[in-house]
Short mmCIF file of C-alpha atoms in Angstrom, two decimals:
data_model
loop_
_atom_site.label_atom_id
_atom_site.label_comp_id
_atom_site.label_asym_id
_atom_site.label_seq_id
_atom_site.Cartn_x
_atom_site.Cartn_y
_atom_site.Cartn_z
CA UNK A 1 -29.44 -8.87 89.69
CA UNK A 2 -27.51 -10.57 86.72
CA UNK A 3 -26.06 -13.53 86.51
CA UNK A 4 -23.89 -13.52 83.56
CA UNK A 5 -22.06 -10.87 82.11
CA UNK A 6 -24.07 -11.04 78.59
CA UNK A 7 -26.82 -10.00 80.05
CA UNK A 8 -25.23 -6.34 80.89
CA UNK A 9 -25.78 -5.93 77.02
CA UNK A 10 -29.41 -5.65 77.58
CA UNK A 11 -29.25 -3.46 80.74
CA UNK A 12 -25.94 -0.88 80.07
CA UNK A 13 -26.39 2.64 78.45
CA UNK A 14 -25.16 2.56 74.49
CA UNK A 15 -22.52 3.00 74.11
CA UNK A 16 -20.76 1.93 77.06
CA UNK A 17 -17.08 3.06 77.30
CA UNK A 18 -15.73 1.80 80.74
CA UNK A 19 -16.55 -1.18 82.81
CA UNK A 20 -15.61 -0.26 86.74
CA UNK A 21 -15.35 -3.60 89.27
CA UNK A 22 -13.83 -4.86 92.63
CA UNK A 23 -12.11 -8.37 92.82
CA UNK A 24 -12.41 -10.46 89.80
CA UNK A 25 -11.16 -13.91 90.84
CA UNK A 26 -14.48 -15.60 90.68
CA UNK A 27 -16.22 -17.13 87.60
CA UNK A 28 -18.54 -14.18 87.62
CA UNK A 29 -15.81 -11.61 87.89
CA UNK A 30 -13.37 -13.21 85.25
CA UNK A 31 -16.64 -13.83 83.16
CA UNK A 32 -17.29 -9.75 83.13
CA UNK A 33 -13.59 -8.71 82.49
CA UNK A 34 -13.55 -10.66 79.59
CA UNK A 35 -16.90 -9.93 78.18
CA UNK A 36 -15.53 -6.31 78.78
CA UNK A 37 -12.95 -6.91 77.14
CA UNK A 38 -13.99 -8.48 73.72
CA UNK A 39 -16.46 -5.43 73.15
CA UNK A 40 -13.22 -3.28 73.52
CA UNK A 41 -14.18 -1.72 76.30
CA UNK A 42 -11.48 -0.11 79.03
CA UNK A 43 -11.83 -1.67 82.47
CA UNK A 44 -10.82 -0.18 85.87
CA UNK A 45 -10.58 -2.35 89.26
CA UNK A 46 -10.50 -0.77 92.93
CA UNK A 47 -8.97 -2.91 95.09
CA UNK A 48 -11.44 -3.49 98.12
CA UNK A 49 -8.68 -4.15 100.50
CA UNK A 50 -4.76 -3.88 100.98
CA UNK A 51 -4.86 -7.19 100.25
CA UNK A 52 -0.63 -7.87 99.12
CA UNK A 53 0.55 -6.02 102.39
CA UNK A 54 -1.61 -7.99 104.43
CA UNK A 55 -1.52 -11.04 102.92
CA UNK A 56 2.19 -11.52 102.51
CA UNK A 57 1.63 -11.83 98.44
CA UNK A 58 0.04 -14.86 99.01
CA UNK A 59 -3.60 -13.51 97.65
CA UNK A 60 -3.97 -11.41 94.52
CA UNK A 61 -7.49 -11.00 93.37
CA UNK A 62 -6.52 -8.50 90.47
CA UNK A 63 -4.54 -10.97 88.63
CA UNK A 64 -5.89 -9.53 84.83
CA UNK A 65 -4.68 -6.56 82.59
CA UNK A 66 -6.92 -3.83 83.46
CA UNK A 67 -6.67 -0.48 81.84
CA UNK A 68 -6.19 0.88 85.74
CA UNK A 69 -5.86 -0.30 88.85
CA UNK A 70 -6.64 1.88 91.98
CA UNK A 71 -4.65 0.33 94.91
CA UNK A 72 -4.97 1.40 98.47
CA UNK A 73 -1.66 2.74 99.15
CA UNK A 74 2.04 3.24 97.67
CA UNK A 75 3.07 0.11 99.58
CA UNK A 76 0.40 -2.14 97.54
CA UNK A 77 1.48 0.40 94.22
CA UNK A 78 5.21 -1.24 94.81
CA UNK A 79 3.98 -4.57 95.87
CA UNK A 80 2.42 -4.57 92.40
CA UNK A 81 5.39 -3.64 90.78
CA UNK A 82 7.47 -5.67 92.44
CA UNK A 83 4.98 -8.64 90.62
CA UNK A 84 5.73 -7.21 87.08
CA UNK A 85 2.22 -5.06 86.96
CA UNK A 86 3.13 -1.84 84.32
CA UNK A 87 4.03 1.40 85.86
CA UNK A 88 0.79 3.32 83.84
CA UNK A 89 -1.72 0.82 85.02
CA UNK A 90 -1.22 1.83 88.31
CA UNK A 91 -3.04 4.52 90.39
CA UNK A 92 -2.67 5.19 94.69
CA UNK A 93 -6.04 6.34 94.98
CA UNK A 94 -6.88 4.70 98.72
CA UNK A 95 -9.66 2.42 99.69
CA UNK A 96 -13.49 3.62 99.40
CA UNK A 97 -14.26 3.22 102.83
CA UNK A 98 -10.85 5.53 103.60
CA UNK A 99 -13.55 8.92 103.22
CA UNK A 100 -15.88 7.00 105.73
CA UNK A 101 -13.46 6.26 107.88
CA UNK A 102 -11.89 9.63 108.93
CA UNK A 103 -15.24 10.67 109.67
CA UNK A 104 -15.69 7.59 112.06
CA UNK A 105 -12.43 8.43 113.86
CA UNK A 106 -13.40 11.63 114.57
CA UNK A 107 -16.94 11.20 116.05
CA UNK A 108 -17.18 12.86 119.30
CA UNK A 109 -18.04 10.58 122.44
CA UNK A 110 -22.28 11.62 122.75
CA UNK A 111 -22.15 10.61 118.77
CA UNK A 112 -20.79 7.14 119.73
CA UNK A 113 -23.24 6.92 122.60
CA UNK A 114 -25.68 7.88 120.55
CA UNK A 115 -24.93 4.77 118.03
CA UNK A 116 -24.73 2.55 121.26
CA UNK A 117 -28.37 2.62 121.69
CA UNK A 118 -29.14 2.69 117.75
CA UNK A 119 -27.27 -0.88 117.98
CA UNK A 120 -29.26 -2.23 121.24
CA UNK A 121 -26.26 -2.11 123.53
CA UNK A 122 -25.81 -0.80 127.06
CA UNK A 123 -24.38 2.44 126.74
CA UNK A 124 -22.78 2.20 130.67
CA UNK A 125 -20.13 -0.44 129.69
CA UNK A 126 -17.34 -1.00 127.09
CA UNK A 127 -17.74 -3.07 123.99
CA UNK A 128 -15.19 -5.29 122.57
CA UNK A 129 -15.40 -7.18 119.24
CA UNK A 130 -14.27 -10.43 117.16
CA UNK A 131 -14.67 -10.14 114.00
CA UNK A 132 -14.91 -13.67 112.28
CA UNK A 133 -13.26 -15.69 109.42
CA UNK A 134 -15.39 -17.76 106.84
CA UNK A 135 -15.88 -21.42 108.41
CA UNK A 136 -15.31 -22.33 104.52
CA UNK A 137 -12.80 -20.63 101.63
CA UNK A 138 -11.83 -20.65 98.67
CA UNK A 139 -8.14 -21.08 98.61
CA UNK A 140 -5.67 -23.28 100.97
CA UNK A 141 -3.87 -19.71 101.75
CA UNK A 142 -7.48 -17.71 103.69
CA UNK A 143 -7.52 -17.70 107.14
CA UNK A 144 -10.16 -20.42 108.03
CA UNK A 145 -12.00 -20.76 111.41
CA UNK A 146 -13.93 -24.51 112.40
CA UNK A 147 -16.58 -24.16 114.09
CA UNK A 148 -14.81 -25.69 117.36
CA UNK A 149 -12.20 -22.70 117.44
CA UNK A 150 -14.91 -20.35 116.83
CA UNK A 151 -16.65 -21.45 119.85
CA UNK A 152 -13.81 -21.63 121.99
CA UNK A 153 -13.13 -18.41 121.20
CA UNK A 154 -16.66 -17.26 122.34
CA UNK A 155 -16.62 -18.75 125.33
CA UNK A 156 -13.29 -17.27 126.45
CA UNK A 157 -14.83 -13.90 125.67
CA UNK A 158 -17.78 -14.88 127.40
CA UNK A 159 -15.47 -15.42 130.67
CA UNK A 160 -13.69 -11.98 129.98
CA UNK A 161 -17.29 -10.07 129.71
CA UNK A 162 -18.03 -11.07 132.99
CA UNK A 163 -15.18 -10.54 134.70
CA UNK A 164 -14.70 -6.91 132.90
CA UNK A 165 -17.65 -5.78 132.85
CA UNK A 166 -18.07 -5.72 128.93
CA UNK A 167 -20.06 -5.94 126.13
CA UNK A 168 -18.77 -8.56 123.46
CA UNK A 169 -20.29 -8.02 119.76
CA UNK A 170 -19.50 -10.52 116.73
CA UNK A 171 -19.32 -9.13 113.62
CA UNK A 172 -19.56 -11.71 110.95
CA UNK A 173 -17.79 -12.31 107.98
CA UNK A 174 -19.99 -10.84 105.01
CA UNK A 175 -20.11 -14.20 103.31
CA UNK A 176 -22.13 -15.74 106.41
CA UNK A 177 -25.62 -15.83 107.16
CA UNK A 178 -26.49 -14.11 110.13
CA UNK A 179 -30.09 -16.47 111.42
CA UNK A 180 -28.13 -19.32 111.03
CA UNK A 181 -24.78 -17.99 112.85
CA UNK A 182 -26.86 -15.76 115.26
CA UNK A 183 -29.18 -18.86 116.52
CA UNK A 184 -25.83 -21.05 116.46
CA UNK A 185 -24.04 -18.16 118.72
CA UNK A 186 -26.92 -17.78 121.20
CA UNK A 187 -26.74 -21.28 121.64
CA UNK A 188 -24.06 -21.26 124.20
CA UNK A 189 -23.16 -17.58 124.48
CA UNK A 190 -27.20 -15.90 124.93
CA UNK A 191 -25.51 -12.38 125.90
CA UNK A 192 -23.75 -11.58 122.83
CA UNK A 193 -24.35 -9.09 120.61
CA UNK A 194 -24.28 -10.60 116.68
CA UNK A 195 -24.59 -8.27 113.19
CA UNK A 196 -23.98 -9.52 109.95
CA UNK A 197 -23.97 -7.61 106.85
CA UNK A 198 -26.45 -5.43 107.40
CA UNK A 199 -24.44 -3.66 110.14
CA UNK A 200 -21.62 -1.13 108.45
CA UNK A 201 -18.33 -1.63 110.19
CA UNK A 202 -17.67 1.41 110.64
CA UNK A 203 -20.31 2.01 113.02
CA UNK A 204 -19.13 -1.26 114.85
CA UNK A 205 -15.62 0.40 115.41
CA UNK A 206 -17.50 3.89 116.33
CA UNK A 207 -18.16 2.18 120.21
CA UNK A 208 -15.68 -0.65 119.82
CA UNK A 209 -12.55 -0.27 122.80
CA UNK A 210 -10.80 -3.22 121.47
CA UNK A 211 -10.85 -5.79 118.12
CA UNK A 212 -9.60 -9.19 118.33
CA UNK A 213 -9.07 -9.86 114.52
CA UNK A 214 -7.31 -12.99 112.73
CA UNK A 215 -4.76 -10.39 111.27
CA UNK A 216 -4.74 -10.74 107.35
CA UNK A 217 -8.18 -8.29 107.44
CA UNK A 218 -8.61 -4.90 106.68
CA UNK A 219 -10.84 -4.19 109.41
CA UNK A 220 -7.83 -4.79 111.52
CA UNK A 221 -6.25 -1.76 110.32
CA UNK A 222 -9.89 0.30 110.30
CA UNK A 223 -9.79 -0.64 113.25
CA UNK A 224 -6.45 0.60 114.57
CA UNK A 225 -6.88 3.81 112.44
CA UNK A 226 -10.10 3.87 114.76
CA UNK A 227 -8.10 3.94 117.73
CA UNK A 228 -9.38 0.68 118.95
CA UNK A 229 -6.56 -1.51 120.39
CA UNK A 230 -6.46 -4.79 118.37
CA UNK A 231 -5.51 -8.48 119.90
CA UNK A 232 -4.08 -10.66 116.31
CA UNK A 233 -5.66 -14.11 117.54
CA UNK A 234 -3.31 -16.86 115.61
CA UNK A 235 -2.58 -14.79 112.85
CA UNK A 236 -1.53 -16.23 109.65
CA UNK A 237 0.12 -12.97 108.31
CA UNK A 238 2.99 -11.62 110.31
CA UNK A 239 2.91 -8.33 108.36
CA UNK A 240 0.21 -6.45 111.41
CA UNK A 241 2.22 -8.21 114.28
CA UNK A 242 4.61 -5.95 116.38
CA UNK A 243 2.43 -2.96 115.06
CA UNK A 244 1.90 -0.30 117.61
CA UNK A 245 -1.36 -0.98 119.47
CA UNK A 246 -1.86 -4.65 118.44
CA UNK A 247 -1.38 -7.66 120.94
CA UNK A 248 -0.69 -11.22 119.40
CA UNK A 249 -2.15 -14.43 120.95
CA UNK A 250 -0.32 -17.43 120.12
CA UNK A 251 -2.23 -19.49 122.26
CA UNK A 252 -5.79 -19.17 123.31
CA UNK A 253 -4.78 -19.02 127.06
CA UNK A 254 -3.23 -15.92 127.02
CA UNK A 255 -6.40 -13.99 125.22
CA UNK A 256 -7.72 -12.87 128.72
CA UNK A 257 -4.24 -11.06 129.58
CA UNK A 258 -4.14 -9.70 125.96
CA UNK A 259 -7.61 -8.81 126.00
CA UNK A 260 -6.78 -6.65 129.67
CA UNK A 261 -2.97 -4.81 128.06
CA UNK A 262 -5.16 -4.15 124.94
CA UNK A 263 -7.69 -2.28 126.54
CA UNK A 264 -5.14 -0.02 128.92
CA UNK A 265 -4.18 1.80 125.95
CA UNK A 266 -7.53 1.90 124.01
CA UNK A 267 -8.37 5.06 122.26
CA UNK A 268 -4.92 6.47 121.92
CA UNK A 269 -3.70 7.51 118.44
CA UNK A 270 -1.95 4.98 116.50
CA UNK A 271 0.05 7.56 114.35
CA UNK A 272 1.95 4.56 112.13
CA UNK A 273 -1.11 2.98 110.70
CA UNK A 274 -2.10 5.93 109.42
CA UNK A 275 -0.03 5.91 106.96
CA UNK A 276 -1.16 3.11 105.30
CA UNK A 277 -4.57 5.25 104.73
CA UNK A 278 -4.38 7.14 101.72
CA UNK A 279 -6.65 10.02 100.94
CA UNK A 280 -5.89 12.35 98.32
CA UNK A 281 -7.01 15.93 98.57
CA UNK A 282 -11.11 16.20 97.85
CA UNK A 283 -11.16 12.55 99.03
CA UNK A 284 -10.99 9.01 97.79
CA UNK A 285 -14.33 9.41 95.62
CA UNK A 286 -14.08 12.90 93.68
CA UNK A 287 -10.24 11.30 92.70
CA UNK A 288 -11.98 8.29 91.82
CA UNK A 289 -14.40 10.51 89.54
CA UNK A 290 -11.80 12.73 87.96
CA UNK A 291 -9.28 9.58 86.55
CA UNK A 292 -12.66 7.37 85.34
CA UNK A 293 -13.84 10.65 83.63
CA UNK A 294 -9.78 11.13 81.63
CA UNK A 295 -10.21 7.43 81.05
CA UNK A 296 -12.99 7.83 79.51
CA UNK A 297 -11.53 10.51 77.50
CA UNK A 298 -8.35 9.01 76.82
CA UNK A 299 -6.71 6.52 73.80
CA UNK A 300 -8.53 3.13 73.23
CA UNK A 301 -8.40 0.28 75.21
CA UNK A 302 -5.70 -2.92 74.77
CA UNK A 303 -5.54 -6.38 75.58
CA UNK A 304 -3.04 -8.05 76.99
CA UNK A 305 -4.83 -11.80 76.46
CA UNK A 306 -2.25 -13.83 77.07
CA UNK A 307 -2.29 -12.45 80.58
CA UNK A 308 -6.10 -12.73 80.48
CA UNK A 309 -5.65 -16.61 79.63
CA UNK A 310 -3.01 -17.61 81.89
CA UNK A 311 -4.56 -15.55 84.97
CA UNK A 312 -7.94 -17.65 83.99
CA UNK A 313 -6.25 -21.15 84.24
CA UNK A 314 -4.40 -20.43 87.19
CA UNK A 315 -7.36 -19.73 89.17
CA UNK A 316 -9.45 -23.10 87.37
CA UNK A 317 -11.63 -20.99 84.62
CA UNK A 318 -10.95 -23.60 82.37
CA UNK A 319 -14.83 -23.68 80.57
CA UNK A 320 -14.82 -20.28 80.30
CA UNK A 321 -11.46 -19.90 79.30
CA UNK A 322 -12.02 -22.63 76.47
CA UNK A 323 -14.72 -20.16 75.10
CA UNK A 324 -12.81 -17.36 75.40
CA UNK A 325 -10.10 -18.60 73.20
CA UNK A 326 -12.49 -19.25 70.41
CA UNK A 327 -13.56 -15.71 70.56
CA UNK A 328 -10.32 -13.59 70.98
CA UNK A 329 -9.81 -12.12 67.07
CA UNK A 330 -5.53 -12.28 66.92
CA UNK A 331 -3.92 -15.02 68.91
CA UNK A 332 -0.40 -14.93 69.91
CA UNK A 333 1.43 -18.26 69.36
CA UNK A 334 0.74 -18.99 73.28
CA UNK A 335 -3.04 -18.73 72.47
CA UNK A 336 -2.94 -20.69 69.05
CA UNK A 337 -1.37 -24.12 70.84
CA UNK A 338 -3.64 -23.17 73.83
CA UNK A 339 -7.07 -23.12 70.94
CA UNK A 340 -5.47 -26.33 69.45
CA UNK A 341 -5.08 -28.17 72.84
CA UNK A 342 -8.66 -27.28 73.68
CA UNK A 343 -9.85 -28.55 70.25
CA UNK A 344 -7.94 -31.76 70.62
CA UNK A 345 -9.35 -32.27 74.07
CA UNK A 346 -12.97 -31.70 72.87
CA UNK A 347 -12.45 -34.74 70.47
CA UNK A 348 -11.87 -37.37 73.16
CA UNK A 349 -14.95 -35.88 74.97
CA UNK A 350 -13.30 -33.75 77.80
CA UNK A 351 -16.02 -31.74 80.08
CA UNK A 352 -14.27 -28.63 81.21
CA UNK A 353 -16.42 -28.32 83.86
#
């Protein structure tokens, strides 16, 4: 494990042509694109999620000039457009997890038995699932849960196991820490089932009958694709809402009636959210493998760093972006003001950090 992207220079194969990465909003992330970047070499993101469609624009964690960007879909390809993103940098190659999750949808019903008991739950009764939000984020536009919703929540799931008959798993965020959630959980809700990261999703959706989701997710499309019904509890994104299969809760009184429409139709094909689950021929991977290896191949890499810069101090990279301007070789006349401002701030003893 590395902490700071100099330290690749130690552990990478020489030479290194191609730097490959997922979201690069954080310090780390921006860090690594630009350390990339300054040794010239070409950099490809894969977006994680379809995170423009289902976030209304409002999120964008592949705000930098990479050589390519792999997007999930041809919606996100003309959301990105739309934003001023290049044409060429551009690539529909579908999500990662798309390969894993065809093979999920089509398990038979003794292989989703079968993963019942690997998970420790009753294999007589339905499951249902809530995924949760982080308690804490980043940014003022995340879904965000307190820990008083979250338990309300629970406990009107707890009411709707009982009366249904039902097993009720939560499946954490991946930021959380499952002891601390699980013993927090068990506190007032003993019979539910609680995974963290260590659980795949997929499997999760493999037994689940229903999701109740906050709605800007991508499990609540994997999870639709699944053929799991999905209830949108207060959803801050209206793009999933009215989408076949999905029930939206307004108001926490109406989750048991949602919960019991939801799970009439569960399992059915939902033919329209399909579509938003591209998988080109040979599958998400081997495509993945066949552009990196004509990158690779193809004319050196560019810098747009005026993008680099302004993307950095719009998300508050301002120390690191302070030492990246000392470092780029050409500056535009954006950059040379930008290198002078930072030099004049340094004299009346301004901490960037």
């Amino acid at each position: 494990k590395i902490q700071a992207a100099e330290e690749l220079e130690d552990l990478s194969p020489q030479p290194t042509d191609l730097l490959l990465m997922g979201a690069a909003f954080d310090g780390y992330g921006y860090s690594l694109f630009c350390w990339a970047k300054l040794n010239r070499l070409k950099v490809a993101a894969i977006q994680e999620v379809a995170q423009l469609s289902l976030n209304n624009l409002s999120i964008n964690n592949y705000d930098l000039p990479f050589d390519r960007l792999f997007v999930a879909n041809t919606e996100e390809r003309e959301q990105f457009l739309g934003l001023g993103y290049p044409a060429e940098m551009l690539r529909v190659s579908g999500l990662l997890a798309n390969d894993r999750l065809l093979q999920t949808a089509s398990l038979s019903p003794e292989q989703r038995q079968h993963l019942k008991k690997q998970l420790g739950l009753p294999e007589s009764v339905g499951a249902i699932v809530y995924t949760t939000s982080p308690l804490r984020s980043r940014w003022a536009t995340h879904v965000k849960s307190t820990p008083a919703f979250r338990q309300n929540v629970l406990l009107r799931l707890q009411q709707v196991a009982v009366q249904k008959n039902l097993s009720v798993i939560i499946k954490l965020h991946p930021n959380e820490d499952l002891a601390t959630e699980k013993q927090r959980i068990h506190s007032f809700f003993p019979e539910a089932f609680v995974f963290g990261g260590e659980t795949d999703i997929q499997e999760i959706l493999a037994i689940a009958e229903l999701v109740v989701n906050r709605g800007n997710s991508q499990t609540a499309l994997d999870a639709l694709a699944c053929g799991c019904s999905l209830v949108l509890l207060e959803p801050s994104s209206s793009c999933l809402s009215g989408m076949e299969g999905t029930e939206t809760v307004a108001n926490l009184d109406d989750l048991e009636t949602a919960i019991g429409r939801g799970l009439e139709r569960s399992g059915k094909t939902v033919t329209k959210t399909l579509a938003r689950f591209f998988i080109p021929d040979g599958g998400v991977g081997a495509f993945l493998a066949k552009q990196l290896v004509e990158m690779e191949q193809g004319q050196e890499s560019s810098t747009d760093w005026d993008w680099t810069v302004k993307s950095g101090l719009f998300i508050g990279h301002h120390k690191i972006v302070m030492a990246l301007l000392e470092q780029i070789p050409e500056k535009s006349p954006l950059l040379q003001a930008l290198t002078e401002a930072a030099w004049r701030l340094r004299q009346t003893g301004f901490n960037p950090t």
